[in-house]
Amino acid sequence: MSASYLEASARNRILGLLDPDTFVEFLGPTARVTSPHLPGLDMPVAFDDGVAVGEGKISGRTVLIAAQEGRFMGGAVGEVHGAKLTGLLERALDIKPAAVLLLLDTGGVRLQEANAGLIAVGEIQRAVLAARHAGIPVIALIGGRNGCYGGTSIAARSCDWIIGSEEGRLSISGPEVIETVEGAEEFDSQDRALVWRTMGLKHRRLLGEIDRVVGDDIAAFRNAAQEYFGKSRPLTLEALETQHEFLAKRLERFHDCRDAREIWSRLGVNEPARVPDLDPDQFENLAGTIAVQRP
Amino acid sequence: MKEQSRQKLERLFSDLFGNGYKVDFDGSLLHGEATFEGTTIAILGTSERAYISASLALEQARIVLDVMRDHPGRAILLVVENSGQKLSLFDELIGNNGYIAHLSTCLDAARRRGHKVIGLVHDLAISGGFMATGMATGDCYACEGAELRVMAPEAMSRITRIPLERLSELTKSNPILGPGVANFERIGAIAGVWSGDLRSHLRHALASPDREDPRRDLGEERGGRQLAAKVARAVREGRQRL
């Protein structure tokens, strides 16, 4: 039986990923740790500040897991929300789980808590890197309606592994922001196909920004995530040099491209226009042969 | 603008190092080194209120990697001056978030490998531009008078649907909402503001011990961020209640 990852709530994503009855939530809704800032703006709060964090098991192995609730303020990161994520990542240093799973579904910083949200994302990123330096794999999962934008896209790209569905998007600036500042000639935010092929996860996979595209199915995310348990990407000077070379080559190779289809074609995709229609298995077969692999 | 930006930075460097520095300005990228009380310091960063594009992030990362390889342990002074990330179709297409993450991962790695990595916000820093650079250093300071913000008040008003007048009223009393270095200092994102005797600030920054992440505790002490430290601690300890 398949269950849509896209349609599920944050807690149902967690429950679907974990072994039954293993989820222990920290500071859950009954703790009622809410945003201290939203009431002053006459805005409603959520009893979990829009993120569930806790511990559980996948195939018997202990993991730490967090899921942003995209239906509360677009999954945006505020003070409490961000501190829950940071605390969870720091807990990894103490209990050494098989992995930390971050189910990201967010527009980035919560503008109503602007400064506290921005610093919180910086703290999350540092905690991600601390876990990685301690040899604990951090896996980002992206497949919700909000995609993963803003500072959170930087934090996601600081993780060891990124898995996503084709419904997911990963990019720093939202289409509307680019259009508002630079005009529709630069980026037409109404052009959904353009948004998808520029920021969507199939493009990110072909480019070597993420590791795996799966179907919109919680079980598929679960299976894919397990492959990375106990596996880290090193952060040695040598590994950073390799990453640097990889990013430099991409800029050089695609510097004159203005559309993802040009990039796909240059990578060797025979029919770039067909990429959107490929189902996840067909797509992964293609990606396995022509995509640039993350080093 | 270009000349002005450069002159302001030259003044900053000569206040800090007298004649003991050599910095190249290469477009909006700057890099070089300086001698401070017998110690060599690597200098890098951006000027001209740069927009951080994928290529500008990569150029800065290159310098951080070179310092780690050629001069293990050398202190790094990162000049943070930018207008945020570059907003363009190409930069999204190529994955600017990945380039920026690489830059901050390199800065973070340098700190963990024993380099003193000091950020200094100069003139202006915005949102992702601050996160990618200043927030990935050990301690980040700001020059007096520098501007620091997530978003211009007009845009914030439009997106949050809080009328501009009310927003500017709220930002006066609320350090998490308002722009400005003082607010970022109160929430712990800025370790301190440099004014007057800049050399004594730098001396102090070089001598301060490295801590993994003191920013939540600073925010709590300074009264700008009351919950972050408590919440993170409770979750780290696996607690059900705060």
mmCIF file of N, CA, C and O in Angstrom, chain A residues 38-113:
data_model
loop_
_atom_site.group_PDB
_atom_site.id
_atom_site.type_symbol
_atom_site.label_atom_id
_atom_site.label_comp_id
_atom_site.label_asym_id
_atom_site.label_seq_id
_atom_site.Cartn_x
_atom_site.Cartn_y
_atom_site.Cartn_z
ATOM 1 N N LEU A 38 4.639 35.547 17.803
ATOM 2 C CA LEU A 38 3.461 35.676 16.940
ATOM 3 C C LEU A 38 2.273 36.359 17.616
ATOM 4 O O LEU A 38 1.580 37.156 16.977
ATOM 5 N N PRO A 39 2.007 36.079 18.910
ATOM 6 C CA PRO A 39 0.855 36.738 19.532
ATOM 7 C C PRO A 39 0.928 38.267 19.464
ATOM 8 O O PRO A 39 -0.093 38.923 19.265
ATOM 9 N N GLY A 40 2.133 38.817 19.575
ATOM 10 C CA GLY A 40 2.298 40.269 19.495
ATOM 11 C C GLY A 40 1.925 40.827 18.133
ATOM 12 O O GLY A 40 1.688 42.024 17.978
ATOM 13 N N LEU A 41 1.881 39.949 17.128
ATOM 14 C CA LEU A 41 1.495 40.355 15.775
ATOM 15 C C LEU A 41 0.072 39.913 15.471
ATOM 16 O O LEU A 41 -0.344 39.898 14.310
ATOM 17 N N ASP A 42 -0.647 39.510 16.531
ATOM 18 C CA ASP A 42 -2.021 39.008 16.394
ATOM 19 C C ASP A 42 -2.102 37.810 15.466
ATOM 20 O O ASP A 42 -3.060 37.656 14.709
ATOM 21 N N MET A 43 -1.084 36.962 15.525
ATOM 22 C CA MET A 43 -1.108 35.786 14.651
ATOM 23 C C MET A 43 -1.239 34.523 15.481
ATOM 24 O O MET A 43 -0.750 34.462 16.607
ATOM 25 N N PRO A 44 -1.919 33.513 14.920
ATOM 26 C CA PRO A 44 -2.101 32.267 15.660
ATOM 27 C C PRO A 44 -0.783 31.513 15.839
ATOM 28 O O PRO A 44 0.115 31.623 15.005
ATOM 29 N N VAL A 45 -0.700 30.751 16.941
ATOM 30 C CA VAL A 45 0.491 29.927 17.172
ATOM 31 C C VAL A 45 0.142 28.462 16.936
ATOM 32 O O VAL A 45 -1.024 28.100 16.842
ATOM 33 N N ALA A 46 1.170 27.624 16.831
ATOM 34 C CA ALA A 46 0.964 26.174 16.773
ATOM 35 C C ALA A 46 1.629 25.579 18.013
ATOM 36 O O ALA A 46 2.683 26.071 18.444
ATOM 37 N N PHE A 47 1.028 24.539 18.571
ATOM 38 C CA PHE A 47 1.540 23.979 19.819
ATOM 39 C C PHE A 47 2.899 23.305 19.655
ATOM 40 O O PHE A 47 3.544 22.962 20.641
ATOM 41 N N ASP A 48 3.294 23.092 18.422
ATOM 42 C CA ASP A 48 4.640 22.532 18.197
ATOM 43 C C ASP A 48 5.516 23.514 17.412
ATOM 44 O O ASP A 48 6.610 23.163 16.970
ATOM 45 N N ASP A 49 5.036 24.736 17.213
ATOM 46 C CA ASP A 49 5.685 25.750 16.387
ATOM 47 C C ASP A 49 6.039 25.224 14.988
ATOM 48 O O ASP A 49 7.028 25.642 14.385
ATOM 49 N N GLY A 50 5.225 24.307 14.506
ATOM 50 C CA GLY A 50 5.371 23.901 13.111
ATOM 51 C C GLY A 50 6.464 22.895 12.820
ATOM 52 O O GLY A 50 6.861 22.724 11.667
ATOM 53 N N VAL A 51 6.933 22.189 13.852
ATOM 54 C CA VAL A 51 7.909 21.132 13.583
ATOM 55 C C VAL A 51 7.810 20.059 14.673
ATOM 56 O O VAL A 51 7.631 20.370 15.841
ATOM 57 N N ALA A 52 7.858 18.796 14.228
ATOM 58 C CA ALA A 52 7.870 17.668 15.167
ATOM 59 C C ALA A 52 9.276 17.090 15.183
ATOM 60 O O ALA A 52 9.868 16.857 14.125
ATOM 61 N N VAL A 53 9.827 16.877 16.384
ATOM 62 C CA VAL A 53 11.179 16.294 16.488
ATOM 63 C C VAL A 53 11.176 15.158 17.495
ATOM 64 O O VAL A 53 10.447 15.207 18.477
ATOM 65 N N GLY A 54 11.977 14.140 17.243
ATOM 66 C CA GLY A 54 12.036 13.033 18.196
ATOM 67 C C GLY A 54 12.952 11.919 17.735
ATOM 68 O O GLY A 54 13.814 12.105 16.863
ATOM 69 N N GLU A 55 12.727 10.768 18.352
ATOM 70 C CA GLU A 55 13.600 9.617 18.165
ATOM 71 C C GLU A 55 12.734 8.416 17.798
ATOM 72 O O GLU A 55 11.598 8.333 18.236
ATOM 73 N N GLY A 56 13.282 7.485 17.026
ATOM 74 C CA GLY A 56 12.537 6.285 16.704
ATOM 75 C C GLY A 56 13.446 5.286 16.024
ATOM 76 O O GLY A 56 14.670 5.436 16.045
ATOM 77 N N LYS A 57 12.834 4.264 15.439
ATOM 78 C CA LYS A 57 13.635 3.233 14.787
ATOM 79 C C LYS A 57 13.173 3.002 13.349
ATOM 80 O O LYS A 57 11.991 3.114 13.043
ATOM 81 N N ILE A 58 14.139 2.718 12.494
ATOM 82 C CA ILE A 58 13.837 2.279 11.129
ATOM 83 C C ILE A 58 14.566 0.955 10.940
ATOM 84 O O ILE A 58 15.790 0.894 11.118
ATOM 85 N N SER A 59 13.801 -0.092 10.634
ATOM 86 C CA SER A 59 14.370 -1.449 10.566
ATOM 87 C C SER A 59 15.226 -1.746 11.794
ATOM 88 O O SER A 59 16.319 -2.305 11.692
ATOM 89 N N GLY A 60 14.731 -1.318 12.933
ATOM 90 C CA GLY A 60 15.392 -1.627 14.199
ATOM 91 C C GLY A 60 16.558 -0.728 14.555
ATOM 92 O O GLY A 60 17.128 -0.857 15.630
ATOM 93 N N ARG A 61 16.923 0.186 13.666
ATOM 94 C CA ARG A 61 18.077 1.052 13.967
ATOM 95 C C ARG A 61 17.601 2.423 14.444
ATOM 96 O O ARG A 61 16.680 3.009 13.868
ATOM 97 N N THR A 62 18.257 2.919 15.485
ATOM 98 C CA THR A 62 17.837 4.190 16.083
ATOM 99 C C THR A 62 18.178 5.370 15.178
ATOM 100 O O THR A 62 19.304 5.485 14.690
ATOM 101 N N VAL A 63 17.175 6.213 14.964
ATOM 102 C CA VAL A 63 17.405 7.451 14.216
ATOM 103 C C VAL A 63 16.800 8.627 14.979
ATOM 104 O O VAL A 63 15.900 8.456 15.792
ATOM 105 N N LEU A 64 17.331 9.800 14.713
ATOM 106 C CA LEU A 64 16.685 11.037 15.145
ATOM 107 C C LEU A 64 15.957 11.580 13.925
ATOM 108 O O LEU A 64 16.455 11.470 12.800
ATOM 109 N N ILE A 65 14.775 12.152 14.157
ATOM 110 C CA ILE A 65 13.965 12.558 13.012
ATOM 111 C C ILE A 65 13.222 13.855 13.315
ATOM 112 O O ILE A 65 12.776 14.077 14.438
ATOM 113 N N ALA A 66 13.146 14.717 12.308
ATOM 114 C CA ALA A 66 12.404 15.970 12.447
ATOM 115 C C ALA A 66 11.570 16.169 11.196
ATOM 116 O O ALA A 66 12.019 15.847 10.092
ATOM 117 N N ALA A 67 10.364 16.687 11.350
ATOM 118 C CA ALA A 67 9.536 16.984 10.183
ATOM 119 C C ALA A 67 8.893 18.354 10.338
ATOM 120 O O ALA A 67 8.240 18.634 11.345
ATOM 121 N N GLN A 68 9.094 19.181 9.333
ATOM 122 C CA GLN A 68 8.448 20.495 9.338
ATOM 123 C C GLN A 68 7.016 20.357 8.845
ATOM 124 O O GLN A 68 6.760 19.637 7.878
ATOM 125 N N GLU A 69 6.105 21.040 9.517
ATOM 126 C CA GLU A 69 4.704 21.011 9.108
ATOM 127 C C GLU A 69 4.452 22.158 8.136
ATOM 128 O O GLU A 69 4.333 23.315 8.547
ATOM 129 N N GLY A 70 4.379 21.800 6.873
ATOM 130 C CA GLY A 70 4.265 22.822 5.829
ATOM 131 C C GLY A 70 2.966 23.607 5.888
ATOM 132 O O GLY A 70 2.861 24.684 5.295
ATOM 133 N N ARG A 71 1.969 23.071 6.607
ATOM 134 C CA ARG A 71 0.685 23.780 6.636
ATOM 135 C C ARG A 71 0.654 24.870 7.693
ATOM 136 O O ARG A 71 -0.309 25.628 7.760
ATOM 137 N N PHE A 72 1.680 24.934 8.551
ATOM 138 C CA PHE A 72 1.760 26.047 9.499
ATOM 139 C C PHE A 72 2.802 27.047 9.010
ATOM 140 O O PHE A 72 3.995 26.757 8.983
ATOM 141 N N MET A 73 2.335 28.198 8.587
ATOM 142 C CA MET A 73 3.209 29.283 8.111
ATOM 143 C C MET A 73 4.214 28.812 7.059
ATOM 144 O O MET A 73 5.372 29.241 7.054
ATOM 145 N N GLY A 74 3.777 27.912 6.192
ATOM 146 C CA GLY A 74 4.656 27.462 5.114
ATOM 147 C C GLY A 74 5.929 26.785 5.597
ATOM 148 O O GLY A 74 6.948 26.772 4.917
ATOM 149 N N GLY A 75 5.835 26.186 6.809
ATOM 150 C CA GLY A 75 7.000 25.470 7.330
ATOM 151 C C GLY A 75 8.156 26.382 7.699
ATOM 152 O O GLY A 75 9.289 25.920 7.910
ATOM 153 N N ALA A 76 7.871 27.678 7.797
ATOM 154 C CA ALA A 76 8.967 28.640 7.987
ATOM 155 C C ALA A 76 9.590 28.540 9.380
ATOM 156 O O ALA A 76 8.927 28.210 10.356
ATOM 157 N N VAL A 77 10.872 28.859 9.425
ATOM 158 C CA VAL A 77 11.667 28.683 10.644
ATOM 159 C C VAL A 77 11.614 29.932 11.525
ATOM 160 O O VAL A 77 12.048 31.008 11.122
ATOM 161 N N GLY A 78 11.067 29.759 12.723
ATOM 162 C CA GLY A 78 11.095 30.808 13.738
ATOM 163 C C GLY A 78 12.020 30.389 14.872
ATOM 164 O O GLY A 78 12.727 29.376 14.770
ATOM 165 N N GLU A 79 11.991 31.160 15.966
ATOM 166 C CA GLU A 79 12.936 30.921 17.063
ATOM 167 C C GLU A 79 12.787 29.517 17.664
ATOM 168 O O GLU A 79 13.760 28.769 17.777
ATOM 169 N N VAL A 80 11.565 29.147 18.059
ATOM 170 C CA VAL A 80 11.347 27.856 18.722
ATOM 171 C C VAL A 80 11.533 26.709 17.726
ATOM 172 O O VAL A 80 12.231 25.725 17.998
ATOM 173 N N HIS A 81 10.917 26.855 16.576
ATOM 174 C CA HIS A 81 11.025 25.874 15.489
ATOM 175 C C HIS A 81 12.502 25.551 15.197
ATOM 176 O O HIS A 81 12.910 24.392 15.173
ATOM 177 N N GLY A 82 13.278 26.598 15.017
ATOM 178 C CA GLY A 82 14.694 26.419 14.684
ATOM 179 C C GLY A 82 15.466 25.774 15.820
ATOM 180 O O GLY A 82 16.308 24.889 15.595
ATOM 181 N N ALA A 83 15.169 26.193 17.060
ATOM 182 C CA ALA A 83 15.900 25.655 18.209
ATOM 183 C C ALA A 83 15.588 24.165 18.406
ATOM 184 O O ALA A 83 16.451 23.400 18.852
ATOM 185 N N LYS A 84 14.368 23.740 18.042
ATOM 186 C CA LYS A 84 14.052 22.309 18.140
ATOM 187 C C LYS A 84 14.927 21.506 17.170
ATOM 188 O O LYS A 84 15.457 20.446 17.517
ATOM 189 N N LEU A 85 15.090 22.033 15.971
ATOM 190 C CA LEU A 85 15.936 21.341 14.981
ATOM 191 C C LEU A 85 17.399 21.314 15.427
ATOM 192 O O LEU A 85 18.074 20.283 15.341
ATOM 193 N N THR A 86 17.879 22.451 15.928
ATOM 194 C CA THR A 86 19.270 22.516 16.378
ATOM 195 C C THR A 86 19.505 21.553 17.539
ATOM 196 O O THR A 86 20.495 20.813 17.560
ATOM 197 N N GLY A 87 18.581 21.564 18.507
ATOM 198 C CA GLY A 87 18.716 20.675 19.667
ATOM 199 C C GLY A 87 18.738 19.209 19.249
ATOM 200 O O GLY A 87 19.515 18.403 19.779
ATOM 201 N N LEU A 88 17.915 18.861 18.260
ATOM 202 C CA LEU A 88 17.869 17.473 17.798
ATOM 203 C C LEU A 88 19.205 17.074 17.168
ATOM 204 O O LEU A 88 19.738 15.983 17.424
ATOM 205 N N LEU A 89 19.742 17.972 16.332
ATOM 206 C CA LEU A 89 21.026 17.676 15.692
ATOM 207 C C LEU A 89 22.138 17.558 16.726
ATOM 208 O O LEU A 89 23.033 16.719 16.595
ATOM 209 N N GLU A 90 22.074 18.374 17.779
ATOM 210 C CA GLU A 90 23.094 18.282 18.823
ATOM 211 C C GLU A 90 22.933 17.002 19.650
ATOM 212 O O GLU A 90 23.927 16.459 20.155
ATOM 213 N N ARG A 91 21.717 16.530 19.768
ATOM 214 C CA ARG A 91 21.497 15.272 20.475
ATOM 215 C C ARG A 91 22.218 14.114 19.768
ATOM 216 O O ARG A 91 22.659 13.147 20.403
ATOM 217 N N ALA A 92 22.343 14.250 18.457
ATOM 218 C CA ALA A 92 23.045 13.211 17.686
ATOM 219 C C ALA A 92 24.467 13.006 18.207
ATOM 220 O O ALA A 92 24.988 11.886 18.199
ATOM 221 N N LEU A 93 25.103 14.092 18.666
ATOM 222 C CA LEU A 93 26.468 13.977 19.184
ATOM 223 C C LEU A 93 26.484 13.111 20.451
ATOM 224 O O LEU A 93 27.468 12.442 20.742
ATOM 225 N N ASP A 94 25.378 13.141 21.212
ATOM 226 C CA ASP A 94 25.315 12.411 22.478
ATOM 227 C C ASP A 94 24.919 10.949 22.288
ATOM 228 O O ASP A 94 25.457 10.072 22.937
ATOM 229 N N ILE A 95 23.947 10.690 21.403
ATOM 230 C CA ILE A 95 23.429 9.304 21.328
ATOM 231 C C ILE A 95 23.923 8.543 20.099
ATOM 232 O O ILE A 95 23.665 7.359 19.959
ATOM 233 N N LYS A 96 24.604 9.223 19.174
ATOM 234 C CA LYS A 96 25.167 8.570 17.985
ATOM 235 C C LYS A 96 24.174 7.643 17.262
ATOM 236 O O LYS A 96 24.354 6.421 17.222
ATOM 237 N N PRO A 97 23.129 8.219 16.684
ATOM 238 C CA PRO A 97 22.148 7.415 15.949
ATOM 239 C C PRO A 97 22.719 6.941 14.605
ATOM 240 O O PRO A 97 23.781 7.408 14.189
ATOM 241 N N ALA A 98 21.983 6.038 13.942
ATOM 242 C CA ALA A 98 22.414 5.576 12.617
ATOM 243 C C ALA A 98 22.348 6.707 11.601
ATOM 244 O O ALA A 98 23.064 6.698 10.596
ATOM 245 N N ALA A 99 21.457 7.680 11.867
ATOM 246 C CA ALA A 99 21.338 8.855 10.996
ATOM 247 C C ALA A 99 20.416 9.874 11.658
ATOM 248 O O ALA A 99 19.665 9.544 12.566
ATOM 249 N N VAL A 100 20.515 11.115 11.174
ATOM 250 C CA VAL A 100 19.509 12.124 11.510
ATOM 251 C C VAL A 100 18.737 12.409 10.231
ATOM 252 O O VAL A 100 19.344 12.682 9.188
ATOM 253 N N LEU A 101 17.412 12.318 10.292
ATOM 254 C CA LEU A 101 16.577 12.569 9.119
ATOM 255 C C LEU A 101 15.872 13.904 9.277
ATOM 256 O O LEU A 101 15.175 14.125 10.274
ATOM 257 N N LEU A 102 16.061 14.781 8.313
ATOM 258 C CA LEU A 102 15.386 16.084 8.344
ATOM 259 C C LEU A 102 14.376 16.127 7.209
ATOM 260 O O LEU A 102 14.765 16.134 6.029
ATOM 261 N N LEU A 103 13.098 16.124 7.552
ATOM 262 C CA LEU A 103 12.033 16.170 6.548
ATOM 263 C C LEU A 103 11.683 17.648 6.345
ATOM 264 O O LEU A 103 10.938 18.230 7.130
ATOM 265 N N LEU A 104 12.283 18.240 5.319
ATOM 266 C CA LEU A 104 12.187 19.684 5.133
ATOM 267 C C LEU A 104 11.020 20.032 4.213
ATOM 268 O O LEU A 104 10.812 19.393 3.184
ATOM 269 N N ASP A 105 10.267 21.024 4.607
ATOM 270 C CA ASP A 105 9.092 21.450 3.836
ATOM 271 C C ASP A 105 8.891 22.918 4.184
ATOM 272 O O ASP A 105 8.097 23.253 5.061
ATOM 273 N N THR A 106 9.644 23.795 3.544
ATOM 274 C CA THR A 106 9.757 25.147 4.094
ATOM 275 C C THR A 106 10.139 26.210 3.072
ATOM 276 O O THR A 106 10.919 25.959 2.152
ATOM 277 N N GLY A 107 9.588 27.403 3.290
ATOM 278 C CA GLY A 107 9.973 28.550 2.477
ATOM 279 C C GLY A 107 11.223 29.232 3.001
ATOM 280 O O GLY A 107 11.727 30.158 2.394
ATOM 281 N N GLY A 108 11.721 28.783 4.169
ATOM 282 C CA GLY A 108 12.931 29.391 4.736
ATOM 283 C C GLY A 108 12.632 30.098 6.049
ATOM 284 O O GLY A 108 11.894 29.584 6.878
ATOM 285 N N VAL A 109 13.194 31.281 6.190
ATOM 286 C CA VAL A 109 13.055 32.045 7.443
ATOM 287 C C VAL A 109 11.619 32.569 7.591
ATOM 288 O O VAL A 109 11.029 33.057 6.633
ATOM 289 N N ARG A 110 11.087 32.472 8.803
ATOM 290 C CA ARG A 110 9.757 33.025 9.092
ATOM 291 C C ARG A 110 9.906 34.541 9.248
ATOM 292 O O ARG A 110 10.519 35.006 10.209
ATOM 293 N N LEU A 111 9.360 35.268 8.285
ATOM 294 C CA LEU A 111 9.619 36.718 8.270
ATOM 295 C C LEU A 111 9.050 37.438 9.485
ATOM 296 O O LEU A 111 9.550 38.482 9.888
ATOM 297 N N GLN A 112 8.020 36.857 10.094
ATOM 298 C CA GLN A 112 7.457 37.473 11.302
ATOM 299 C C GLN A 112 8.420 37.381 12.485
ATOM 300 O O GLN A 112 8.218 38.036 13.501
ATOM 301 N N GLU A 113 9.428 36.537 12.366
ATOM 302 C CA GLU A 113 10.466 36.429 13.394
ATOM 303 C C GLU A 113 11.829 36.572 12.715
ATOM 304 O O GLU A 113 12.775 35.833 13.009
#
